[in-house]
Amino acid sequence: NGALLWSVDVTGQTGRSLPVGLRDGRVYVVRYTESQNDSLYALDVMTGSYLWTANVNVNLYITETGVFDSNGDFYVYGSGFKTYKLNPVNGQMIWQTNTVPMASGSAEMAIDNSTQKGYTLEVIGGISYLWAIDLNTGIKLYNHVVPDLQPGGNVPQSAIMVGTSGVIYVQLTEDNIAAFKDAGTGLFLNWQTLISGNSAFPLMCVGADSSVYVPSGGSILRLNPITGDTMNVSGPITQGG
């Protein structure tokens, strides 16, 4: 009915907070205070009471959301160019791995539970990489250079995603989409679109059948997950719609 159930100020009126995950009775909240000690908390979703404070710090402008694996373990980008795997029961770090995200919104790890691998986008020395990471150990396994996703201009701030077929989808510059396949020993490009645009904000999503949805020319396109071909086009979305 919209009634306020509880309210918690995790910043002490010195900043802002952002919920970054919700699972198994816990809501995960980041405290942003313009400091190097911004924290991650777990609160009881029914009462708002504190359950734990993570023993890692998070990044003021990059940490926007976390992801879960099928066991409920929590993965989140933190300060110091690292991605953390956390125990959801006590907030203790299970492992950390070095990651250098391109922009806010692009730091989230994508997870394939069937292979126990995670995927991250990184930029090192002006070159963009898609990395495969072992979810059990945090060890980086192999990478693929993504030449059409380079720093400068409107770098897409869209998280990468994994479809049910194990294909990894990456939003590129100009709103193009690329699909990569993990062959177990390396990453390979399956297909790439030629969509024209150039928006810096999250614009891609993947459906339950792995179809990819992306805007183009004021409409929404539905892409074939195997070929990248356009299967459906929505009607034009009016301004403000």
Short mmCIF file of C-alpha atoms in Angstrom, two decimals:
data_model
loop_
_atom_site.label_atom_id
_atom_site.label_comp_id
_atom_site.label_asym_id
_atom_site.label_seq_id
_atom_site.Cartn_x
_atom_site.Cartn_y
_atom_site.Cartn_z
CA ASN A 1 0.00 0.00 0.00
CA GLY A 2 3.01 2.32 -0.14
CA ALA A 3 3.31 2.80 3.63
CA LEU A 4 6.84 3.33 4.93
CA LEU A 5 8.00 0.16 6.70
CA TRP A 6 11.39 1.35 7.91
CA SER A 7 14.06 3.92 7.16
CA VAL A 8 17.79 3.73 7.86
CA ASP A 9 20.39 6.44 7.25
CA VAL A 10 23.64 4.54 6.79
CA THR A 11 25.61 7.74 6.07
CA GLY A 12 24.90 9.70 9.24
CA GLN A 13 23.55 12.54 7.08
CA THR A 14 26.97 12.97 5.46
CA GLY A 15 26.26 11.42 2.07
CA ARG A 16 23.87 9.25 0.13
CA SER A 17 23.08 5.57 0.03
CA LEU A 18 22.27 3.16 -2.76
CA PRO A 19 20.77 -0.34 -2.62
CA VAL A 20 22.94 -2.64 -4.75
CA GLY A 21 21.43 -6.08 -4.14
CA LEU A 22 18.50 -7.97 -2.63
CA ARG A 23 18.43 -11.68 -1.84
CA ASP A 24 17.64 -14.17 0.92
CA GLY A 25 16.22 -11.61 3.35
CA ARG A 26 19.13 -9.17 3.01
CA VAL A 27 19.25 -5.82 1.26
CA TYR A 28 22.78 -4.71 0.38
CA VAL A 29 23.39 -0.98 0.69
CA VAL A 30 26.40 1.15 -0.24
CA ARG A 31 27.28 4.28 1.74
CA TYR A 32 28.67 7.13 -0.38
CA THR A 33 30.36 9.91 1.60
CA GLU A 34 33.00 11.33 -0.79
CA SER A 35 35.65 9.46 1.16
CA GLN A 36 37.96 6.53 0.58
CA ASN A 37 36.17 4.53 3.25
CA ASP A 38 32.73 4.10 1.73
CA SER A 39 31.22 0.88 2.98
CA LEU A 40 28.85 -1.91 2.06
CA TYR A 41 26.20 -3.04 4.53
CA ALA A 42 23.65 -5.81 4.72
CA LEU A 43 20.34 -4.93 6.36
CA ASP A 44 17.44 -7.16 7.34
CA VAL A 45 14.88 -6.59 4.61
CA MET A 46 11.97 -6.84 7.05
CA THR A 47 13.23 -4.61 9.85
CA GLY A 48 16.13 -2.54 8.45
CA SER A 49 18.42 -3.71 11.26
CA TYR A 50 22.14 -4.02 10.51
CA LEU A 51 23.35 -7.57 9.86
CA TRP A 52 26.97 -6.84 8.97
CA THR A 53 29.43 -4.37 7.49
CA ALA A 54 31.65 -5.76 4.75
CA ASN A 55 35.39 -5.85 5.41
CA VAL A 56 36.06 -4.13 2.06
CA ASN A 57 35.63 -0.59 0.77
CA VAL A 58 33.62 0.39 -2.29
CA ASN A 59 34.08 3.05 -4.95
CA LEU A 60 32.11 6.28 -4.79
CA TYR A 61 31.27 6.62 -8.48
CA ILE A 62 31.74 3.13 -9.91
CA THR A 63 29.98 0.74 -7.49
CA GLU A 64 26.36 0.81 -8.64
CA THR A 65 25.13 -2.76 -8.25
CA GLY A 66 26.29 -6.23 -7.33
CA VAL A 67 25.45 -9.68 -8.67
CA PHE A 68 24.82 -13.09 -7.14
CA ASP A 69 25.77 -16.60 -8.19
CA SER A 70 23.44 -19.58 -7.79
CA ASN A 71 24.75 -20.14 -4.24
CA GLY A 72 23.89 -16.60 -3.20
CA ASP A 73 27.50 -15.40 -2.94
CA PHE A 74 27.77 -11.69 -3.70
CA TYR A 75 30.14 -10.08 -6.23
CA VAL A 76 30.71 -6.34 -6.19
CA TYR A 77 33.23 -3.83 -7.52
CA GLY A 78 35.20 -2.05 -4.81
CA SER A 79 37.88 0.59 -4.35
CA GLY A 80 41.45 0.06 -5.45
CA PHE A 81 40.46 -1.42 -8.83
CA LYS A 82 39.24 -4.71 -7.41
CA THR A 83 36.21 -6.94 -7.69
CA TYR A 84 35.27 -8.82 -4.51
CA LYS A 85 33.45 -12.04 -3.81
CA LEU A 86 31.73 -11.79 -0.44
CA ASN A 87 30.14 -14.28 1.93
CA PRO A 88 26.50 -13.12 2.13
CA VAL A 89 26.08 -14.38 5.70
CA ASN A 90 28.86 -12.33 7.32
CA GLY A 91 30.21 -9.97 4.65
CA GLN A 92 33.71 -11.45 4.78
CA MET A 93 35.75 -11.38 1.59
CA ILE A 94 36.22 -14.77 -0.08
CA TRP A 95 38.57 -13.49 -2.77
CA GLN A 96 39.53 -10.37 -4.68
CA THR A 97 40.79 -9.86 -8.20
CA ASN A 98 42.17 -6.81 -9.97
CA THR A 99 39.73 -5.17 -12.40
CA VAL A 100 39.90 -1.75 -14.06
CA PRO A 101 36.40 -0.82 -15.29
CA MET A 102 35.82 1.54 -18.19
CA ALA A 103 33.10 3.65 -16.58
CA SER A 104 30.38 3.78 -13.99
CA GLY A 105 27.83 1.09 -14.77
CA SER A 106 30.30 -1.11 -16.64
CA ALA A 107 32.02 -2.56 -13.55
CA GLU A 108 29.50 -5.29 -12.76
CA MET A 109 30.57 -8.88 -13.26
CA ALA A 110 28.38 -11.09 -15.45
CA ILE A 111 28.02 -14.65 -14.18
CA ASP A 112 27.54 -17.99 -15.90
CA ASN A 113 26.52 -20.44 -13.19
CA SER A 114 26.70 -23.43 -15.52
CA THR A 115 30.45 -23.01 -16.03
CA GLN A 116 31.31 -21.22 -12.77
CA LYS A 117 32.85 -18.31 -14.64
CA GLY A 118 32.44 -14.58 -14.39
CA TYR A 119 33.14 -11.92 -16.99
CA THR A 120 34.36 -8.34 -16.64
CA LEU A 121 35.17 -5.46 -18.97
CA GLU A 122 38.44 -3.65 -18.35
CA VAL A 123 40.59 -0.98 -19.88
CA ILE A 124 44.37 -1.17 -19.49
CA GLY A 125 46.80 1.06 -21.33
CA GLY A 126 44.03 2.38 -23.57
CA ILE A 127 42.99 -1.12 -24.67
CA SER A 128 39.67 -2.70 -23.72
CA TYR A 129 39.47 -6.35 -22.68
CA LEU A 130 36.75 -8.87 -21.94
CA TRP A 131 38.05 -11.20 -19.21
CA ALA A 132 36.91 -14.64 -18.07
CA ILE A 133 37.36 -15.28 -14.33
CA ASP A 134 37.12 -18.47 -12.27
CA LEU A 135 34.29 -17.87 -9.77
CA ASN A 136 35.74 -20.32 -7.25
CA THR A 137 39.21 -18.78 -7.07
CA GLY A 138 39.00 -15.30 -8.61
CA ILE A 139 41.84 -16.21 -10.99
CA LYS A 140 41.67 -14.45 -14.36
CA LEU A 141 41.76 -17.13 -17.04
CA TYR A 142 41.93 -15.48 -20.48
CA ASN A 143 40.78 -12.37 -22.32
CA HIS A 144 39.70 -10.99 -25.68
CA VAL A 145 40.53 -7.50 -26.94
CA VAL A 146 37.37 -5.56 -27.81
CA PRO A 147 38.59 -3.09 -30.47
CA ASP A 148 35.26 -1.26 -30.88
CA LEU A 149 35.04 -0.37 -27.19
CA GLN A 150 37.83 2.11 -26.56
CA PRO A 151 38.02 4.99 -24.06
CA GLY A 152 37.04 8.46 -25.19
CA GLY A 153 33.72 10.01 -26.07
CA ASN A 154 30.58 8.31 -24.82
CA VAL A 155 31.88 5.04 -23.44
CA PRO A 156 28.82 2.83 -22.89
CA GLN A 157 27.99 2.48 -19.22
CA SER A 158 26.09 -0.76 -19.70
CA ALA A 159 26.96 -3.92 -17.81
CA ILE A 160 27.82 -7.00 -19.84
CA MET A 161 25.35 -9.89 -19.70
CA VAL A 162 25.30 -13.66 -20.18
CA GLY A 163 22.44 -15.38 -21.97
CA THR A 164 21.06 -18.80 -21.18
CA SER A 165 23.12 -20.22 -24.03
CA GLY A 166 26.35 -19.06 -22.40
CA VAL A 167 26.92 -16.22 -24.87
CA ILE A 168 28.41 -13.02 -23.43
CA TYR A 169 26.89 -9.78 -24.72
CA VAL A 170 28.79 -6.48 -24.71
CA GLN A 171 27.46 -3.05 -25.62
CA LEU A 172 29.94 -1.26 -27.87
CA THR A 173 30.50 2.35 -28.88
CA GLU A 174 27.65 3.72 -31.07
CA ASP A 175 25.25 1.32 -29.31
CA ASN A 176 26.44 -1.70 -31.29
CA ILE A 177 26.20 -5.09 -29.63
CA ALA A 178 28.83 -7.83 -29.78
CA ALA A 179 28.31 -11.47 -28.78
CA PHE A 180 31.22 -13.56 -27.55
CA LYS A 181 31.40 -17.30 -26.94
CA ASP A 182 33.55 -18.86 -24.24
CA ALA A 183 35.16 -21.96 -25.76
CA GLY A 184 36.68 -23.03 -22.44
CA THR A 185 40.19 -21.97 -23.43
CA GLY A 186 39.45 -18.58 -24.95
CA LEU A 187 36.81 -16.05 -25.95
CA PHE A 188 35.70 -15.68 -29.56
CA LEU A 189 33.51 -13.14 -31.36
CA ASN A 190 30.24 -14.68 -32.62
CA TRP A 191 28.67 -11.61 -34.21
CA GLN A 192 28.51 -7.84 -34.05
CA THR A 193 25.73 -5.42 -35.04
CA LEU A 194 25.95 -2.12 -36.92
CA ILE A 195 23.44 -0.20 -34.82
CA SER A 196 23.88 3.59 -34.95
CA GLY A 197 23.44 5.68 -31.85
CA ASN A 198 25.82 6.84 -29.14
CA SER A 199 24.28 7.01 -25.70
CA ALA A 200 26.45 6.68 -22.62
CA PHE A 201 23.86 5.06 -20.41
CA PRO A 202 22.69 1.45 -19.97
CA LEU A 203 20.71 0.45 -23.01
CA MET A 204 20.94 -3.32 -23.35
CA CYS A 205 19.04 -6.16 -21.74
CA VAL A 206 18.78 -9.90 -22.31
CA GLY A 207 15.53 -11.85 -22.15
CA ALA A 208 14.83 -15.29 -20.76
CA ASP A 209 15.31 -16.82 -24.22
CA SER A 210 18.63 -14.90 -24.61
CA SER A 211 17.10 -12.41 -27.06
CA VAL A 212 18.90 -9.08 -26.84
CA TYR A 213 16.93 -5.83 -26.63
CA VAL A 214 18.56 -2.55 -27.66
CA PRO A 215 17.31 0.89 -28.83
CA SER A 216 17.84 2.20 -32.34
CA GLY A 217 16.30 5.16 -34.11
CA GLY A 218 13.69 5.76 -31.45
CA SER A 219 12.50 2.15 -31.35
CA ILE A 220 13.50 -1.04 -29.53
CA LEU A 221 15.07 -3.88 -31.51
CA ARG A 222 14.93 -7.55 -30.54
CA LEU A 223 18.05 -9.36 -31.76
CA ASN A 224 18.51 -13.05 -32.51
CA PRO A 225 20.95 -14.36 -29.87
CA ILE A 226 22.59 -16.75 -32.34
CA THR A 227 23.11 -14.44 -35.32
CA GLY A 228 22.52 -10.87 -34.10
CA ASP A 229 19.87 -10.35 -36.78
CA THR A 230 16.88 -8.16 -35.96
CA MET A 231 13.80 -10.29 -35.24
CA ASN A 232 11.32 -7.61 -34.13
CA VAL A 233 11.10 -3.82 -34.04
CA SER A 234 8.84 -1.88 -31.69
CA GLY A 235 6.83 1.10 -32.72
CA PRO A 236 8.48 4.49 -32.23
CA ILE A 237 8.82 5.56 -28.63
CA THR A 238 7.66 9.16 -28.34
CA GLN A 239 9.66 11.74 -26.46
CA GLY A 240 9.16 11.26 -22.76
CA GLY A 241 7.60 7.85 -23.33
#
